[in-house]
Amino acid sequence: AEPVETEEEKQKRLRLERLVEIEAGEVRRQARVAEDKFGYLFLFALQLLPLVGTDRLESVLYFFGVAVTTVYLGGRQEVIDKPEQVSKNNALYAPIGASFAIGGLYLLLKVGIDITSLYAIMVTIFGALAISDIGVPILRNAFTQIDFATAEVPVPKVLADKLNLDQPTLPLDGLVTLALGVVCTLIYWAPAAMEQKFLISNAIAWALGMVSLGAISLGSFQTGAILLAGLFCYDIFWVFGTDVMMTVATKVEAPVKFLYTAPPSDTPRSYPFSVLGLGDVVIPGLFVRLMAKVDEVLQPQNLSYFNVATGAYAVGLLACFGVNEIFHNGQPALLYLDPSLVGSALACAAVNNQVADLWDFKEEEEGEE
């Protein structure tokens, strides 16, 4: 008779299988980052742009470059675990939930209750973990001479027991990137003006954005269209109809937006930065990532849905910047991005003779083959 596996042996086997699964995922992520290395290098180079200048042109180039490159890289990135799929109901009610959240923050500010610090603490904790995660494949590509698959750091047995480790070691790459995340968080909270450390804030926001793009899936074209349509209305209302969006964006200081030093002006500004909200990257980015999945399944013969979506995002963002430049007031970016993305996807489907296929497209759910 075959020996019966004890519960302890089973748990140990499952942990080992999980480690093998994680390493296989890290190999895929490393390979994809290597393929997209010029995109990552371009993002790094953009962080030097403030040294060139802080005029309007530089800020537009910075936001445009960071946003479009992040959407492209986030749409192509490999992930270890299957992302959480958004349901149609969640997509339908997302604008209502977002409205309660932003409205609540606004009311708290108006009655003199400032929860900025608490909110920023939570965001930076998640930001450190995001840097730890998204930094691993970048680190592996930066130091190819190190075999990170086997490189480990010994830890005290007490800690190993607490973490339920089979061996008293932790992976070197994860520890290095976690340390980097902690350092970024400490710099963010250092007693220095935000003008001196806004790039650190942007790095945390970028990591949060990339992790979000990998952890969430729209699941189907219809879900994506519903979400973008709802947030299209949400963005227009809160930006044009009230002062809520601008108040929260400038009064709540946390790494959930991209900042660039505002251009010199004769009139004093209440907020010393130009701002691009993280949601204006992540929400459209989820749709662009969905188009990458559409490419994999529908195998279009004429136009790539992903490439068209990335281009549509760039065009929509340029339109937003252009209108902002003309009228000199804050613009709801999703007003330009959402129609550009959904319209271009349907046009691309028409060119590929796949309109019905795109409209009915659904990703496989967990457990489906």
Coordinates of N, CA and C in Angstrom, one line a residue, residues 143-356:
F143 N 21.1 43.0 -12.9 CA 22.2 42.2 -12.4 C 22.1 40.8 -12.9
T144 N 22.3 40.6 -14.1 CA 22.2 39.3 -14.7 C 23.2 38.3 -14.3
Q145 N 24.3 38.8 -13.7 CA 25.4 37.9 -13.3 C 25.1 37.2 -12.0
I146 N 24.0 37.6 -11.3 CA 23.6 37.0 -10.1 C 22.5 36.0 -10.4
D147 N 22.6 34.8 -9.9 CA 21.6 33.8 -10.1 C 20.5 34.0 -9.0
F148 N 19.6 34.8 -9.2 CA 18.6 35.1 -8.2 C 17.6 34.0 -7.9
A149 N 17.6 33.0 -8.8 CA 16.7 31.9 -8.6 C 17.2 31.1 -7.4
T150 N 18.5 31.1 -7.1 CA 19.0 30.3 -6.0 C 19.6 31.2 -4.9
A151 N 19.8 32.5 -5.2 CA 20.4 33.4 -4.2 C 19.5 33.7 -3.0
E152 N 19.9 33.3 -1.8 CA 19.1 33.5 -0.7 C 19.9 34.0 0.5
V153 N 19.2 34.6 1.4 CA 19.8 35.2 2.6 C 19.3 34.5 3.9
P154 N 20.3 34.0 4.7 CA 19.9 33.4 5.9 C 19.1 34.3 6.9
V155 N 18.2 33.8 7.6 CA 17.4 34.6 8.6 C 17.4 33.8 9.9
P156 N 17.2 34.5 11.0 CA 17.2 33.8 12.3 C 16.1 32.7 12.3
K157 N 16.3 31.6 13.0 CA 15.4 30.5 13.1 C 14.0 31.0 13.6
V158 N 14.1 32.0 14.6 CA 12.9 32.5 15.2 C 12.0 33.1 14.1
L159 N 12.6 33.9 13.2 CA 11.9 34.5 12.1 C 11.4 33.5 11.1
A160 N 12.2 32.5 10.8 CA 11.8 31.5 9.9 C 10.6 30.7 10.4
D161 N 10.6 30.4 11.7 CA 9.5 29.7 12.3 C 8.2 30.6 12.2
K162 N 8.4 31.9 12.5 CA 7.2 32.8 12.5 C 6.6 32.9 11.1
L163 N 7.5 32.9 10.1 CA 7.1 33.0 8.7 C 6.7 31.6 8.1
N164 N 6.9 30.5 8.9 CA 6.6 29.2 8.5 C 7.4 28.8 7.3
L165 N 8.7 29.1 7.3 CA 9.6 28.7 6.2 C 10.2 27.3 6.4
D166 N 10.3 26.6 5.3 CA 10.9 25.3 5.4 C 12.4 25.4 5.6
Q167 N 13.0 26.3 5.0 CA 14.4 26.6 5.2 C 14.6 28.0 5.8
P168 N 15.5 28.2 6.7 CA 15.7 29.6 7.3 C 16.3 30.6 6.4
T169 N 15.8 30.8 5.2 CA 16.3 31.7 4.2 C 15.2 32.5 3.6
L170 N 15.5 33.6 3.0 CA 14.6 34.4 2.2 C 15.3 34.8 0.9
P171 N 14.5 34.9 -0.2 CA 15.1 35.2 -1.5 C 15.8 36.6 -1.5
L172 N 17.0 36.6 -2.1 CA 17.8 37.9 -2.1 C 17.1 39.0 -2.9
D173 N 16.5 38.6 -4.0 CA 15.9 39.7 -4.9 C 14.7 40.3 -4.1
G174 N 13.9 39.5 -3.5 CA 12.7 40.1 -2.8 C 13.1 41.0 -1.6
L175 N 14.2 40.6 -0.9 CA 14.7 41.4 0.2 C 15.3 42.7 -0.3
V176 N 16.0 42.7 -1.4 CA 16.6 43.9 -1.9 C 15.6 44.9 -2.4
T177 N 14.6 44.4 -3.1 CA 13.5 45.3 -3.6 C 12.6 45.8 -2.5
L178 N 12.4 44.9 -1.4 CA 11.6 45.4 -0.3 C 12.4 46.5 0.4
A179 N 13.7 46.3 0.6 CA 14.5 47.4 1.2 C 14.4 48.7 0.4
L180 N 14.4 48.5 -0.9 CA 14.3 49.7 -1.8 C 12.9 50.4 -1.6
G181 N 11.9 49.6 -1.4 CA 10.6 50.2 -1.2 C 10.5 50.9 0.2
V182 N 11.1 50.3 1.2 CA 11.2 50.9 2.5 C 11.9 52.2 2.5
V183 N 13.1 52.2 1.7 CA 13.9 53.5 1.6 C 13.1 54.6 0.9
C184 N 12.4 54.2 -0.2 CA 11.5 55.2 -0.9 C 10.5 55.8 0.1
T185 N 9.9 54.9 0.9 CA 8.8 55.4 1.8 C 9.5 56.3 2.9
L186 N 10.6 55.9 3.4 CA 11.3 56.8 4.4 C 11.7 58.2 3.8
I187 N 12.1 58.2 2.5 CA 12.4 59.4 1.9 C 11.2 60.3 1.7
Y188 N 10.1 59.6 1.3 CA 8.8 60.3 1.1 C 8.4 61.0 2.4
W189 N 8.6 60.4 3.6 CA 8.2 60.9 4.8 C 9.3 61.8 5.5
A190 N 10.4 61.9 4.8 CA 11.5 62.8 5.4 C 11.0 64.2 5.5
P191 N 11.5 65.0 6.5 CA 11.0 66.4 6.7 C 11.7 67.3 5.6
A192 N 11.3 67.1 4.4 CA 11.8 68.0 3.3 C 10.6 68.4 2.5
A193 N 10.7 69.5 1.8 CA 9.6 70.0 0.9 C 9.3 69.0 -0.2
M194 N 8.0 68.9 -0.6 CA 7.7 67.9 -1.6 C 8.4 68.3 -2.9
E195 N 8.7 69.6 -3.2 CA 9.5 69.9 -4.4 C 10.8 69.3 -4.5
Q196 N 11.4 68.8 -3.3 CA 12.7 68.2 -3.3 C 12.6 66.6 -3.4
K197 N 11.4 66.1 -3.3 CA 11.2 64.6 -3.3 C 10.0 64.1 -4.1
F198 N 9.5 65.0 -5.0 CA 8.3 64.6 -5.8 C 8.6 63.4 -6.7
L199 N 9.8 63.2 -7.1 CA 10.1 62.1 -8.0 C 10.0 60.8 -7.2
I200 N 10.3 60.8 -5.9 CA 10.1 59.6 -5.1 C 8.6 59.3 -5.0
S201 N 7.8 60.3 -4.8 CA 6.3 60.2 -4.8 C 5.9 59.5 -6.1
N202 N 6.4 60.0 -7.2 CA 6.0 59.5 -8.5 C 6.5 58.0 -8.7
A203 N 7.6 57.7 -8.1 CA 8.1 56.3 -8.2 C 7.1 55.4 -7.5
I204 N 6.7 55.8 -6.3 CA 5.7 55.0 -5.5 C 4.4 54.9 -6.3
A205 N 3.9 56.0 -6.8 CA 2.7 56.0 -7.6 C 2.8 55.0 -8.8
W206 N 4.0 55.1 -9.5 CA 4.2 54.2 -10.7 C 4.1 52.8 -10.3
A207 N 4.8 52.4 -9.2 CA 4.8 51.0 -8.8 C 3.4 50.5 -8.4
L208 N 2.6 51.4 -7.7 CA 1.2 51.1 -7.4 C 0.4 50.9 -8.7
G209 N 0.7 51.7 -9.7 CA -0.1 51.6 -11.0 C 0.3 50.3 -11.7
M210 N 1.5 50.0 -11.8 CA 1.9 48.8 -12.5 C 1.4 47.5 -11.8
V211 N 1.4 47.5 -10.5 CA 0.9 46.3 -9.7 C -0.6 46.2 -9.9
S212 N -1.3 47.4 -9.9 CA -2.8 47.4 -10.2 C -3.1 46.8 -11.5
L213 N -2.3 47.2 -12.5 CA -2.6 46.8 -13.9 C -2.4 45.2 -14.0
G214 N -1.5 44.7 -13.2 CA -1.3 43.3 -13.2 C -2.3 42.5 -12.4
A215 N -2.8 43.1 -11.4 CA -3.6 42.4 -10.4 C -5.1 42.4 -10.7
I216 N -5.5 43.3 -11.6 CA -7.0 43.5 -11.9 C -7.2 43.2 -13.4
S217 N -8.3 42.5 -13.7 CA -8.6 42.2 -15.1 C -10.1 42.7 -15.3
L218 N -10.3 43.3 -16.4 CA -11.7 43.7 -16.8 C -12.6 42.5 -17.2
G219 N -11.9 41.4 -17.6 CA -12.6 40.2 -17.9 C -13.3 40.1 -19.2
S220 N -14.0 41.2 -19.6 CA -14.7 41.1 -20.9 C -14.8 42.5 -21.5
F221 N -15.0 42.6 -22.8 CA -15.1 43.9 -23.5 C -16.3 44.7 -22.9
Q222 N -17.4 44.0 -22.7 CA -18.6 44.7 -22.2 C -18.4 45.3 -20.8
T223 N -17.7 44.5 -20.0 CA -17.4 45.1 -18.6 C -16.5 46.3 -18.7
G224 N -15.5 46.2 -19.6 CA -14.6 47.4 -19.8 C -15.4 48.6 -20.3
A225 N -16.3 48.4 -21.3 CA -17.1 49.5 -21.8 C -18.0 50.1 -20.8
I226 N -18.6 49.2 -19.9 CA -19.4 49.8 -18.9 C -18.6 50.6 -17.9
L227 N -17.5 50.1 -17.5 CA -16.6 50.8 -16.5 C -16.2 52.1 -17.1
L228 N -15.7 52.1 -18.3 CA -15.2 53.4 -18.9 C -16.4 54.4 -19.1
A229 N -17.5 53.9 -19.5 CA -18.7 54.8 -19.7 C -19.1 55.4 -18.3
G230 N -19.1 54.6 -17.3 CA -19.5 55.2 -16.0 C -18.5 56.2 -15.4
L231 N -17.2 55.8 -15.6 CA -16.2 56.7 -15.0 C -16.0 58.0 -15.9
F232 N -16.4 57.9 -17.2 CA -16.5 59.0 -18.1 C -17.4 60.1 -17.5
C233 N -18.6 59.6 -17.1 CA -19.6 60.5 -16.5 C -19.1 61.0 -15.1
Y234 N -18.5 60.1 -14.4 CA -18.0 60.5 -13.0 C -17.0 61.6 -13.1
D235 N -16.0 61.4 -14.0 CA -14.9 62.4 -14.2 C -15.4 63.8 -14.6
I236 N -16.4 63.8 -15.6 CA -16.9 65.0 -16.1 C -17.7 65.8 -15.0
F237 N -18.5 65.0 -14.2 CA -19.3 65.7 -13.2 C -18.4 66.3 -12.1
W238 N -17.5 65.5 -11.6 CA -16.7 66.0 -10.4 C -15.7 67.0 -10.8
V239 N -15.3 67.1 -12.1 CA -14.3 68.1 -12.5 C -15.0 69.4 -12.9
F240 N -16.0 69.3 -13.8 CA -16.7 70.4 -14.3 C -17.8 70.9 -13.5
G241 N -18.5 70.0 -12.8 CA -19.7 70.4 -12.0 C -19.4 70.9 -10.6
T242 N -18.2 70.6 -10.1 CA -17.9 70.9 -8.7 C -16.4 71.2 -8.6
D243 N -16.0 71.7 -7.4 CA -14.6 71.9 -7.1 C -14.0 70.7 -6.3
V244 N -14.8 69.6 -6.3 CA -14.4 68.5 -5.4 C -13.1 67.8 -5.9
M245 N -13.0 67.5 -7.2 CA -11.9 66.8 -7.7 C -10.6 67.6 -7.6
M246 N -10.6 68.9 -7.9 CA -9.4 69.7 -7.8 C -9.0 69.9 -6.3
T247 N -10.0 70.0 -5.5 CA -9.7 70.2 -4.0 C -9.0 69.0 -3.5
V248 N -9.6 67.8 -3.7 CA -9.0 66.6 -3.2 C -7.6 66.3 -3.8
A249 N -7.5 66.6 -5.1 CA -6.2 66.3 -5.8 C -5.1 67.2 -5.3
T250 N -5.4 68.4 -4.8 CA -4.4 69.3 -4.4 C -4.2 69.4 -2.9
K251 N -5.3 69.0 -2.1 CA -5.2 69.1 -0.7 C -4.8 67.8 0.0
V252 N -5.1 66.7 -0.7 CA -4.8 65.4 -0.1 C -3.4 64.9 -0.7
E253 N -2.4 65.1 0.0 CA -1.1 64.8 -0.5 C -0.7 63.3 -0.2
A254 N -0.7 62.5 -1.2 CA -0.3 61.1 -1.1 C 0.2 60.6 -2.5
P255 N 1.0 59.6 -2.6 CA 1.6 59.1 -3.9 C 0.5 58.4 -4.7
V256 N -0.6 59.0 -5.0 CA -1.6 58.4 -5.9 C -1.8 59.3 -7.2
K257 N -0.7 60.1 -7.5 CA -0.8 61.0 -8.6 C 0.7 61.2 -9.1
F258 N 0.8 61.6 -10.3 CA 2.1 62.0 -10.8 C 2.3 63.5 -10.7
L259 N 3.4 64.0 -10.2 CA 3.6 65.4 -10.0 C 4.8 65.9 -10.9
Y260 N 4.7 67.2 -11.3 CA 5.8 67.8 -11.9 C 5.8 69.3 -11.5
T261 N 7.0 69.8 -11.2 CA 7.0 71.2 -10.7 C 6.3 72.2 -11.7
A262 N 5.4 73.0 -11.2 CA 4.7 73.9 -12.0 C 5.6 74.9 -12.7
P263 N 5.2 75.3 -13.9 CA 6.1 76.3 -14.6 C 6.1 77.7 -13.8
P264 N 7.2 78.4 -14.0 CA 7.3 79.7 -13.3 C 6.1 80.6 -13.7
S265 N 5.6 81.4 -12.7 CA 4.4 82.2 -13.0 C 4.5 83.5 -12.2
D266 N 4.0 84.6 -12.7 CA 4.0 85.9 -12.0 C 3.0 85.9 -10.8
T267 N 1.9 85.1 -11.0 CA 0.9 85.0 -10.0 C 1.2 83.7 -9.1
P268 N 1.1 83.9 -7.8 CA 1.4 82.8 -6.9 C 0.4 81.6 -7.0
R269 N 0.8 80.4 -7.0 CA 0.0 79.2 -7.1 C -0.3 78.6 -5.7
S270 N -1.5 78.2 -5.5 CA -1.9 77.5 -4.3 C -1.3 76.1 -4.2
Y271 N -0.9 75.5 -5.3 CA -0.3 74.2 -5.3 C 0.8 74.2 -6.3
P272 N 2.1 73.9 -5.9 CA 3.2 74.1 -6.7 C 3.5 73.1 -7.8
F273 N 2.5 72.3 -8.1 CA 2.8 71.2 -9.0 C 1.7 71.1 -10.1
S274 N 2.0 70.7 -11.3 CA 1.1 70.2 -12.2 C 0.8 68.7 -11.9
V275 N -0.4 68.2 -12.1 CA -0.8 66.9 -11.6 C -1.4 66.1 -12.7
L276 N -1.1 64.8 -12.7 CA -1.8 63.8 -13.5 C -2.2 62.7 -12.6
G277 N -3.5 62.4 -12.4 CA -4.0 61.4 -11.5 C -3.6 60.0 -11.9
L278 N -3.3 59.2 -10.9 CA -3.0 57.8 -11.2 C -4.1 57.1 -11.9
G279 N -5.4 57.4 -11.5 CA -6.5 56.8 -12.1 C -6.6 57.0 -13.6
D280 N -6.1 58.2 -14.1 CA -6.1 58.5 -15.5 C -5.1 57.6 -16.3
V281 N -4.3 56.9 -15.5 CA -3.3 55.9 -16.2 C -3.9 54.5 -16.0
V282 N -4.3 54.2 -14.7 CA -4.7 52.8 -14.4 C -6.0 52.4 -15.1
I283 N -7.0 53.2 -15.0 CA -8.3 52.9 -15.5 C -8.3 52.6 -17.0
P284 N -7.8 53.6 -17.8 CA -7.6 53.3 -19.3 C -6.6 52.1 -19.5
G285 N -5.6 52.1 -18.6 CA -4.6 51.0 -18.8 C -5.1 49.6 -18.7
L286 N -6.1 49.4 -17.8 CA -6.8 48.1 -17.7 C -7.5 47.8 -19.0
F287 N -8.1 48.7 -19.7 CA -8.7 48.5 -21.0 C -7.7 48.1 -22.0
V288 N -6.5 48.8 -22.0 CA -5.5 48.6 -22.9 C -4.9 47.1 -22.7
R289 N -4.8 46.8 -21.4 CA -4.3 45.4 -21.1 C -5.3 44.4 -21.6
L290 N -6.6 44.7 -21.5 CA -7.6 43.7 -22.0 C -7.4 43.5 -23.5
M291 N -7.1 44.6 -24.2 CA -6.9 44.5 -25.6 C -5.7 43.6 -26.0
A292 N -4.7 43.5 -25.1 CA -3.6 42.6 -25.3 C -4.1 41.1 -25.2
K293 N -5.1 40.9 -24.3 CA -5.7 39.6 -24.2 C -6.5 39.3 -25.4
V294 N -7.2 40.3 -26.0 CA -8.0 40.2 -27.2 C -7.1 39.7 -28.3
D295 N -6.0 40.3 -28.4 CA -5.0 40.0 -29.5 C -4.6 38.5 -29.4
E296 N -4.4 38.0 -28.2 CA -4.0 36.6 -28.0 C -5.1 35.7 -28.4
V297 N -6.3 36.0 -28.1 CA -7.4 35.1 -28.4 C -7.9 35.2 -29.8
L298 N -8.2 36.4 -30.3 CA -8.8 36.6 -31.6 C -7.8 36.6 -32.8
Q299 N -6.5 36.8 -32.4 CA -5.5 36.7 -33.5 C -5.9 37.5 -34.7
P300 N -6.0 38.9 -34.6 CA -6.4 39.7 -35.7 C -5.4 39.7 -36.8
Q301 N -5.9 39.7 -38.0 CA -5.1 39.6 -39.2 C -4.6 41.0 -39.7
N302 N -5.3 42.0 -39.4 CA -5.0 43.3 -40.0 C -4.3 44.3 -39.0
L303 N -5.1 44.6 -37.9 CA -4.6 45.5 -36.9 C -4.5 44.9 -35.5
S304 N -3.5 45.2 -34.7 CA -3.4 44.7 -33.3 C -4.3 45.6 -32.5
Y305 N -5.1 45.0 -31.7 CA -6.0 45.7 -30.8 C -5.2 46.4 -29.7
F306 N -4.1 45.8 -29.2 CA -3.3 46.4 -28.2 C -2.6 47.6 -28.7
N307 N -2.0 47.5 -29.9 CA -1.2 48.6 -30.5 C -2.2 49.8 -30.8
V308 N -3.4 49.5 -31.3 CA -4.3 50.5 -31.6 C -4.8 51.2 -30.3
A309 N -5.0 50.4 -29.2 CA -5.5 51.0 -28.0 C -4.4 51.8 -27.3
T310 N -3.1 51.4 -27.4 CA -2.0 52.2 -26.9 C -2.0 53.6 -27.6
G311 N -2.1 53.5 -29.0 CA -2.1 54.7 -29.8 C -3.3 55.6 -29.4
A312 N -4.4 55.0 -29.2 CA -5.6 55.8 -28.9 C -5.5 56.4 -27.6
Y313 N -4.9 55.8 -26.6 CA -4.6 56.4 -25.3 C -3.7 57.6 -25.5
A314 N -2.7 57.5 -26.3 CA -1.7 58.6 -26.5 C -2.5 59.8 -27.2
V315 N -3.3 59.5 -28.1 CA -4.1 60.6 -28.8 C -5.0 61.2 -27.8
G316 N -5.8 60.4 -27.1 CA -6.7 61.0 -26.1 C -6.0 61.9 -25.1
L317 N -4.8 61.4 -24.6 CA -4.1 62.2 -23.6 C -3.6 63.5 -24.2
L318 N -3.1 63.5 -25.5 CA -2.7 64.7 -26.1 C -3.8 65.7 -26.3
A319 N -5.0 65.1 -26.6 CA -6.2 66.0 -26.7 C -6.5 66.7 -25.4
C320 N -6.4 65.9 -24.3 CA -6.6 66.5 -23.0 C -5.6 67.6 -22.7
F321 N -4.4 67.3 -23.0 CA -3.3 68.4 -22.7 C -3.6 69.6 -23.6
G322 N -4.0 69.4 -24.8 CA -4.2 70.5 -25.8 C -5.4 71.4 -25.3
V323 N -6.5 70.8 -24.9 CA -7.6 71.6 -24.4 C -7.2 72.3 -23.1
N324 N -6.4 71.6 -22.2 CA -6.0 72.2 -21.0 C -5.1 73.5 -21.3
E325 N -4.3 73.4 -22.3 CA -3.4 74.5 -22.7 C -4.2 75.7 -23.3
I326 N -5.3 75.3 -24.0 CA -6.2 76.4 -24.5 C -7.0 77.1 -23.5
F327 N -7.6 76.4 -22.6 CA -8.5 77.0 -21.6 C -7.9 77.2 -20.2
H328 N -6.7 76.7 -20.0 CA -6.0 76.9 -18.8 C -6.8 76.5 -17.5
N329 N -7.5 75.4 -17.6 CA -8.2 74.9 -16.4 C -8.1 73.4 -16.4
G330 N -8.3 72.8 -15.2 CA -8.2 71.3 -15.1 C -9.2 70.6 -16.0
Q331 N -8.8 69.5 -16.6 CA -9.6 68.8 -17.5 C -9.9 67.4 -17.0
P332 N -11.1 66.8 -17.2 CA -11.3 65.4 -16.8 C -10.7 64.5 -17.9
A333 N -9.6 63.9 -17.7 CA -8.8 63.2 -18.7 C -9.7 62.1 -19.3
L334 N -10.5 61.4 -18.5 CA -11.3 60.3 -19.0 C -12.4 60.8 -20.0
L335 N -12.7 62.1 -20.1 CA -13.6 62.7 -21.1 C -13.0 62.4 -22.5
Y336 N -11.6 62.4 -22.6 CA -11.0 62.3 -23.9 C -10.5 60.8 -24.1
L337 N -10.1 60.2 -23.0 CA -9.5 58.9 -23.1 C -10.5 57.8 -23.3
D338 N -11.6 57.8 -22.6 CA -12.6 56.7 -22.7 C -13.2 56.5 -24.1
P339 N -13.7 57.6 -24.7 CA -14.3 57.5 -26.1 C -13.2 57.1 -27.1
S340 N -12.0 57.6 -26.9 CA -10.9 57.3 -27.8 C -10.6 55.8 -27.7
L341 N -10.6 55.2 -26.5 CA -10.3 53.8 -26.4 C -11.4 52.9 -26.9
V342 N -12.6 53.1 -26.5 CA -13.7 52.2 -26.9 C -14.0 52.4 -28.4
G343 N -14.0 53.6 -28.8 CA -14.2 53.9 -30.3 C -13.1 53.3 -31.2
S344 N -11.9 53.4 -30.8 CA -10.8 52.8 -31.6 C -10.8 51.3 -31.5
A345 N -11.2 50.7 -30.4 CA -11.3 49.2 -30.3 C -12.4 48.7 -31.3
L346 N -13.6 49.4 -31.3 CA -14.6 49.0 -32.2 C -14.2 49.2 -33.7
A347 N -13.5 50.3 -34.0 CA -13.1 50.6 -35.3 C -12.1 49.5 -35.8
C348 N -11.2 49.1 -34.8 CA -10.2 48.1 -35.1 C -10.9 46.8 -35.4
A349 N -11.9 46.5 -34.6 CA -12.7 45.2 -34.8 C -13.3 45.3 -36.2
A350 N -13.8 46.4 -36.6 CA -14.5 46.5 -37.9 C -13.4 46.2 -39.0
V351 N -12.2 46.8 -38.9 CA -11.2 46.5 -39.9 C -10.8 45.1 -39.9
N352 N -10.8 44.4 -38.7 CA -10.5 43.0 -38.6 C -11.7 42.1 -38.9
N353 N -12.8 42.7 -39.2 CA -14.1 41.9 -39.4 C -14.4 41.0 -38.2
Q354 N -14.2 41.6 -37.0 CA -14.4 40.9 -35.7 C -15.3 41.6 -34.7
V355 N -16.2 42.5 -35.2 CA -17.0 43.3 -34.3 C -17.8 42.4 -33.3
A356 N -18.5 41.4 -33.8 CA -19.2 40.5 -32.9 C -18.3 39.8 -31.9

